[in-house]
Coordinates of C-alpha atoms and ligand atoms in Angstrom, one line a residue:
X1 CA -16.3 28.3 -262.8
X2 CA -13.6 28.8 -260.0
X3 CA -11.3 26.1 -260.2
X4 CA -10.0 25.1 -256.8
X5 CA -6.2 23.9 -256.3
X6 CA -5.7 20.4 -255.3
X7 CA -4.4 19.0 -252.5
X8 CA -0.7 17.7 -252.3
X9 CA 1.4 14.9 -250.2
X10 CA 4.6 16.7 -251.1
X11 CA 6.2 16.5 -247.7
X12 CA 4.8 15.0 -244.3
X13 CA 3.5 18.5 -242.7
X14 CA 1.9 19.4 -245.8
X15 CA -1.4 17.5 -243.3
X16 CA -2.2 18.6 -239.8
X17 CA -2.8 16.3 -237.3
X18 CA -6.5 16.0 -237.7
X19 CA -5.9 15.3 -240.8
X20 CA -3.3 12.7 -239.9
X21 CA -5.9 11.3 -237.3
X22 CA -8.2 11.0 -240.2
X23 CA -5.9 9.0 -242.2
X24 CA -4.8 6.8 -239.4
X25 CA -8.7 6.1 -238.9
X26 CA -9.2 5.4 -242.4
X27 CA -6.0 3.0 -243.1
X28 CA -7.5 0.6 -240.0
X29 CA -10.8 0.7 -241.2
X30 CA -9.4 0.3 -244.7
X31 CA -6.6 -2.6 -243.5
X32 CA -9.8 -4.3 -241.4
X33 CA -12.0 -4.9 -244.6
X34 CA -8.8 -5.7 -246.5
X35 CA -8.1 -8.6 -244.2
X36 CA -12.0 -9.8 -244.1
X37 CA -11.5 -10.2 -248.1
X38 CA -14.8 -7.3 -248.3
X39 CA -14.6 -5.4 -251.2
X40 CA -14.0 -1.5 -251.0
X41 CA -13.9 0.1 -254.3
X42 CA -14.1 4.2 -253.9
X43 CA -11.9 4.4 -257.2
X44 CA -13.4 2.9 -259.4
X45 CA -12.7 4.3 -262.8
X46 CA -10.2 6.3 -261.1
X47 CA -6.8 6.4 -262.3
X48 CA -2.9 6.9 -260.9
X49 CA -0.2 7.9 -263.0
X50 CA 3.1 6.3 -260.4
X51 CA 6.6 8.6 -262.4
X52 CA 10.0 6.6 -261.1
X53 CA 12.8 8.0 -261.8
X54 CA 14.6 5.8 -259.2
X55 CA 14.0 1.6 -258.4
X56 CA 11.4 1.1 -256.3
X57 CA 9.9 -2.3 -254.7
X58 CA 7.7 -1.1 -252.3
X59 CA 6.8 1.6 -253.3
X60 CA 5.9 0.3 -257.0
X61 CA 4.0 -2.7 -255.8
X62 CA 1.7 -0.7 -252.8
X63 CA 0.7 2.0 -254.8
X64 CA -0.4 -0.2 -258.1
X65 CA -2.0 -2.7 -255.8
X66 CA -3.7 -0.2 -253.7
X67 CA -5.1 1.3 -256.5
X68 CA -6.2 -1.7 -258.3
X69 CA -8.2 -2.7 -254.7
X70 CA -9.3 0.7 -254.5
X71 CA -10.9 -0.2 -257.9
X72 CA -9.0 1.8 -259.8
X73 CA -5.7 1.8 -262.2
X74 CA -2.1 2.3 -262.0
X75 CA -0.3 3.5 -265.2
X76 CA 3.8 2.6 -264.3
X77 CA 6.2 5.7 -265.9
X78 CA 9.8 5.0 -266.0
X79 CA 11.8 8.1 -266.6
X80 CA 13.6 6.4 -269.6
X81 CA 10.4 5.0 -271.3
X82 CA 9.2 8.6 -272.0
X83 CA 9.5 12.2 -272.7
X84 CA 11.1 13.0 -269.9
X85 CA 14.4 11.3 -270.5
X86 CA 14.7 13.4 -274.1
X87 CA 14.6 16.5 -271.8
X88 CA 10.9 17.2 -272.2
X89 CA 9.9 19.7 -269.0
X90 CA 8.6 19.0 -266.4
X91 CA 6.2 21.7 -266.4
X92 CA 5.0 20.3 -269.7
X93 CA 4.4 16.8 -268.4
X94 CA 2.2 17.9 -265.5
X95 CA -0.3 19.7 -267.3
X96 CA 0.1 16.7 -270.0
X97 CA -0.4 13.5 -267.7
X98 CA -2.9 15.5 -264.7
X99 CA -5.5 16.0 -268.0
X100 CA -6.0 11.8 -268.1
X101 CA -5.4 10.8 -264.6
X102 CA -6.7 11.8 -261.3
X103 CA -3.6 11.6 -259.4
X104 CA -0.5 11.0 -259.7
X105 CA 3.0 9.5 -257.4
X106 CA 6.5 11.0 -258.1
X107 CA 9.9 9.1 -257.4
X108 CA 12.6 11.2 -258.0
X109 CA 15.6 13.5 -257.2
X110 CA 15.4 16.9 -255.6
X111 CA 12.3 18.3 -254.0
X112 CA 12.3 21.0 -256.1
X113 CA 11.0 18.5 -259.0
X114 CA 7.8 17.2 -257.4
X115 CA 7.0 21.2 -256.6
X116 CA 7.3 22.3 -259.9
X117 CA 5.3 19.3 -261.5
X118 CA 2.7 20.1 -258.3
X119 CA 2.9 23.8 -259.0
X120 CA 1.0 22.7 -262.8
X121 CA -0.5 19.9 -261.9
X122 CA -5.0 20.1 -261.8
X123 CA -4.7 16.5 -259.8
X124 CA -3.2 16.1 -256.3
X125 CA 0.5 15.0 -256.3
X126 CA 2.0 12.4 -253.7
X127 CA 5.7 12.5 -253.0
X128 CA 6.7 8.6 -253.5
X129 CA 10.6 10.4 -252.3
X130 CA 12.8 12.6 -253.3
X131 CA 16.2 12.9 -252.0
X132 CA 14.6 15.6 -249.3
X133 CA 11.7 13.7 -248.0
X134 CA 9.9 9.9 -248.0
X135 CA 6.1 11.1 -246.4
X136 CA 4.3 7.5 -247.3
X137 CA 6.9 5.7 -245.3
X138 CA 6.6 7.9 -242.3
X139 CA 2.9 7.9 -242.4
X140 CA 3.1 3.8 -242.5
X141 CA 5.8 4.0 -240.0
X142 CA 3.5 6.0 -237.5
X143 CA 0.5 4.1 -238.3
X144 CA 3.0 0.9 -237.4
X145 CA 3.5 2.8 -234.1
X146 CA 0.0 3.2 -233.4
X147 CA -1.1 0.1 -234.3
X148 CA 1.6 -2.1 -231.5
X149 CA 1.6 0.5 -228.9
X150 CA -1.1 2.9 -229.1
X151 CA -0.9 7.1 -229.9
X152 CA 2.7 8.3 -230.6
X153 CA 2.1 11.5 -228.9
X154 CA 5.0 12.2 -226.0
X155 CA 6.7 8.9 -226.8
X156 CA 10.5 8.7 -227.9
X157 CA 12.3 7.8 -231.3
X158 CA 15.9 7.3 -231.5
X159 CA 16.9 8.4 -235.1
X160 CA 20.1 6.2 -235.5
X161 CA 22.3 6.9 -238.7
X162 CA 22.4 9.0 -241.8
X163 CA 20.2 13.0 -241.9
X164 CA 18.6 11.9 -245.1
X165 CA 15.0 11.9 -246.3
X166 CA 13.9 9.8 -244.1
X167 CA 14.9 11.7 -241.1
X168 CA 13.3 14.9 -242.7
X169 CA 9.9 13.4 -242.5
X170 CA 10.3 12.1 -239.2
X171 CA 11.5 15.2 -237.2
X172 CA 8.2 16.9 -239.6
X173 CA 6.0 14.1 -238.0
X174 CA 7.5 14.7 -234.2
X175 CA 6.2 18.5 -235.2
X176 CA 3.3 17.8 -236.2
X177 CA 2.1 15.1 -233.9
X178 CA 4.1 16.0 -230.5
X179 CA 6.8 13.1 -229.9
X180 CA 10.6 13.8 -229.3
X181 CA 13.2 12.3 -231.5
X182 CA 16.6 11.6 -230.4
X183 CA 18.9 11.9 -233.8
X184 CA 22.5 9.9 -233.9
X185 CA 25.0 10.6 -237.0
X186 CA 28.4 10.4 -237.9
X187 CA 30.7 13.9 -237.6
X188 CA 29.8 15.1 -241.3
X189 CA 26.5 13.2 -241.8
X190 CA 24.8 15.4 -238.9
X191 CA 21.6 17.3 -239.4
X192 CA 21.8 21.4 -239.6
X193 CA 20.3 22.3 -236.3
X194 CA 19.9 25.7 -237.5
X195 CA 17.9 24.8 -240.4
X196 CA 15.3 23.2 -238.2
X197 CA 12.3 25.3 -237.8
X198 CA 11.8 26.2 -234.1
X199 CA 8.5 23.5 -233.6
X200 CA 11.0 20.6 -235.2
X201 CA 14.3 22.1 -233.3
X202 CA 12.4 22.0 -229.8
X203 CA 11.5 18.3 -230.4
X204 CA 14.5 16.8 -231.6
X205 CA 17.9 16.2 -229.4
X206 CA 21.0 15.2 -231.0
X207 CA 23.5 12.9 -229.4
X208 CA 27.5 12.2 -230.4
X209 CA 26.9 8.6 -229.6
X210 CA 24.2 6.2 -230.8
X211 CA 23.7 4.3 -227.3
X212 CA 22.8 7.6 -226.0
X213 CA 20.3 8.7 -228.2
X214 CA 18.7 5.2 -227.6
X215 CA 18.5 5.1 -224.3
X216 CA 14.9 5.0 -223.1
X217 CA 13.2 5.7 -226.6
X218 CA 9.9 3.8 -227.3
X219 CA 11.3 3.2 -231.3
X220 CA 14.6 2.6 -232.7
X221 CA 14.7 3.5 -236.5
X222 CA 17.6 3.4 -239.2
X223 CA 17.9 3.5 -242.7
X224 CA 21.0 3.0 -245.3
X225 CA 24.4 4.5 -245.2
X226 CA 24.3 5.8 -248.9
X227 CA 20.5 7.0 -250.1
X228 CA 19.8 6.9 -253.6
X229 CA 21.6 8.9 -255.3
X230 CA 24.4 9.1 -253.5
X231 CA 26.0 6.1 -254.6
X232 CA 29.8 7.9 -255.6
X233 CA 29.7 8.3 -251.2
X234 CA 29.6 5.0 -250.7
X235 CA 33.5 3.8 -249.7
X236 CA 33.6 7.2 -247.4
X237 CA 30.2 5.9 -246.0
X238 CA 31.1 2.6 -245.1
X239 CA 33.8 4.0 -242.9
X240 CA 32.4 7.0 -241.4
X241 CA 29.4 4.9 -240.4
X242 CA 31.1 2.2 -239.2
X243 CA 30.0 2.4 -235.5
X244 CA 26.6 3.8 -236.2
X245 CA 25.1 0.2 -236.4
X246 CA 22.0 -1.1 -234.6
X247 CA 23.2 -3.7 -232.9
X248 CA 21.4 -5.7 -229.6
X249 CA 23.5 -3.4 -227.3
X250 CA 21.6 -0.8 -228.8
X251 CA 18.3 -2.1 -228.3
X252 CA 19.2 -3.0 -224.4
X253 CA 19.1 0.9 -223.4
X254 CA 16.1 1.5 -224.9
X255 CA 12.4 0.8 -223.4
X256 CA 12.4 -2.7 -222.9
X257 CA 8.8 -2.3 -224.9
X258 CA 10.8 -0.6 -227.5
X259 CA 10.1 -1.6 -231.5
X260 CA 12.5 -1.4 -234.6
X261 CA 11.9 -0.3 -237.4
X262 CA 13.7 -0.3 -241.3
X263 CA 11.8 1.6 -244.4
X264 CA 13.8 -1.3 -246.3
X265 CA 15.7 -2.0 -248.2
X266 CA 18.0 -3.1 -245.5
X267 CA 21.8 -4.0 -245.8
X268 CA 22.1 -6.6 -242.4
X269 CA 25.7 -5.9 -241.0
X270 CA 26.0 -2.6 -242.3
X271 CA 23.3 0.0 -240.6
X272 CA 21.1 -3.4 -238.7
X273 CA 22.5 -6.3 -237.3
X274 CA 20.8 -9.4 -238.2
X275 CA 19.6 -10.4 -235.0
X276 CA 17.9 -6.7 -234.1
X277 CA 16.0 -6.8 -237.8
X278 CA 15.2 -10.3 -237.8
X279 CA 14.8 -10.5 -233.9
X280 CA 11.3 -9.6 -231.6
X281 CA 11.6 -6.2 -231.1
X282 CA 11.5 -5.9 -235.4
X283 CA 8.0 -5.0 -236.8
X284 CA 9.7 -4.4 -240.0
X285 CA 7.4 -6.9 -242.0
X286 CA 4.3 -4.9 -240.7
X287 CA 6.0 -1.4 -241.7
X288 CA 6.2 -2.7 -245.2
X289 CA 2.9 -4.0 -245.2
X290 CA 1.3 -0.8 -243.9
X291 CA 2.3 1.4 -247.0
X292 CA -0.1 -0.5 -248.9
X293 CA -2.7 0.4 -246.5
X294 CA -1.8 3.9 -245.4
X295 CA -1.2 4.9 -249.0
X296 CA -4.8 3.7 -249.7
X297 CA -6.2 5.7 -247.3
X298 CA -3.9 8.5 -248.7
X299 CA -5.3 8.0 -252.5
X300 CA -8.6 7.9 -251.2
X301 CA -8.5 11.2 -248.8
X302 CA -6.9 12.9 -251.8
X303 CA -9.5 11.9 -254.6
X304 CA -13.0 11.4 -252.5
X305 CA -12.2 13.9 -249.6
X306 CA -13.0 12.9 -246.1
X307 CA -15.0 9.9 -246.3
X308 CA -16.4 7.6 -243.6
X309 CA -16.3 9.9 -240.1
Ligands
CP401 N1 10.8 1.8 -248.4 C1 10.7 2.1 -249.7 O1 10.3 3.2 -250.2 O2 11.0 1.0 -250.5 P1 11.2 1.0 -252.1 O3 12.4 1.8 -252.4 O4 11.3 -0.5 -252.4 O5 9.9 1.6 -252.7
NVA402 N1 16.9 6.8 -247.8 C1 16.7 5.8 -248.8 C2 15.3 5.3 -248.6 C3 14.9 4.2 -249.6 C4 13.5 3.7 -249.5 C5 16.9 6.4 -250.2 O1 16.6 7.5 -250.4 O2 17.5 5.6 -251.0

């Protein structure tokens, strides 16, 4: 018997929009029930292996929890509790772990990694982020979008701050679903224009100073000075950041309708001032919230197909 390969969430364009719209459709209906305390259990005796080879809140306590809703199980792998950490490869715990479980979530370093576990893997693989990409935050981040102010599609995001996995996922989301992103960074921090492919490169406008890149945009989004792995940056980060903060002057050129948004962690005073994150424009709280429901969706699109249309 032909045995077809699965599908992947290895980096935010690996879904086209329809499928995107799908997923969107599904983490409403899926939040809606959710909220009405109505049980929804497509998984059941399905199970997730979650691999972190970095720390992890959210990411940790949506996918276990979405999967225990789902009616299914979340087996937790820390990098130094197996194999792995006594140089096992990586090749040889994919075809391992994807013969007991049904899917599985990867934390860790370069993007490479998740591709080569993906590349031997007989389950579908979600990228939980690697230093390249974070695709389960953007997809909770434009479901967040959607959810306050309707289709993101021609609207505005001011990218404020450091070219780093999170960045990469958004300008692959303005690609994919059609919104410009204004992108802000310190001399040395920028992003390689002429790396972009041309669909990302003729969405995305980069600007020497933060105020301008806010100006009008419909979200203002930021993350930390030093990502994961990067901590040995951090003194040089501090300073070379130092002006990139978004900060209520910030927020006052953009749409007065405008939202902010944090993946979280945040650091208030570093890359957020206290009173934009904690303030009315903040939907950060939602954002967080909305990984558990996005990724649900996510788990179920890539174990049951396309259910419910
Ligand atoms: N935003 C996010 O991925 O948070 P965690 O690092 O806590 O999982
Ligand atoms: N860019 C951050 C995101 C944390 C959720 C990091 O990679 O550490």
């Amino acid at each position: 018997m032909a045995v077809t390969a699965p599908r992947h969430f290895l980096q935010f364009r690996d879904f086209s929009r329809d499928e995107l719209g799908h997923l969107f459709d599904r983490t409403r209906w899926i939040k809606e029930r959710f909220k009405r305390y109505e049980i929804y259990q497509p998984l059941r005796d399905r199970t997730l292996a979650m691999v972190f080879e970095k720390a992890s809140t959210r990411t940790r306590v949506s996918f276990e929890a979405g999967m225990n809703q789902l009616g299914g199980i979340a087996i937790n792998l820390n990098r130094h509790d197996t194999q792995l950490s006594r140089g096992e490869p990586i090749e040889d715990v994919a075809r391992v772990i994807s013969r007991m479980v049904d899917v599985v979530m990867i934390r860790t370093f370069g993007q490479d990694i998740i591709e080569r576990f993906a590349a031997h893997s007989r389950v579908p693989v979600i990228n939980g982020l690697t230093n390249e990409h974070h695709p389960c935050q953007i997809l909770a981040d434009v479901y967040t979008f959607i959810e306050h102010r309707g289709a993101i599609g021609g609207r505005t995001v001011a990218w404020i701050g450091d070219a780093n996995n999170m960045l990469t996922s958004w300008l692959q989301a303005a690609a994919v679903l059609d919104f410009r992103i204004h992108v802000s960074s310190p001399a040395g921090y920028e992003i390689d224009r002429n790396a972009l492919p041309a669909d990302v490169a003729s969405r995305c406008e980069s600007y020497a100073d933060p105020m301008d890149a806010c100006r009008g945009a419909d979200l203002v989004t930021t993350d930390v000075w030093t990502s994961m792995g990067f901590e040995a940056e951090n003194e040089a980060r501090l300073r070379a950041f130092a002006d990139w903060q978004v900060d209520a002057e910030m927020m006052g050129v953009a749409n007065p309708e405008a939202l902010f948004m944090h993946c979280l962690p945040a650091h208030r005073g570093e890359e957020v001032a206290a009173d934009v994150i904690d303030g009315p424009q903040s939907v950060v709280w939602d954002e967080a919230e909305n990984r558990l429901h996005a990724q649900k969706a996510l788990l179920e699109y890539l174990v049951c197909g396309k259910v419910g249309d």
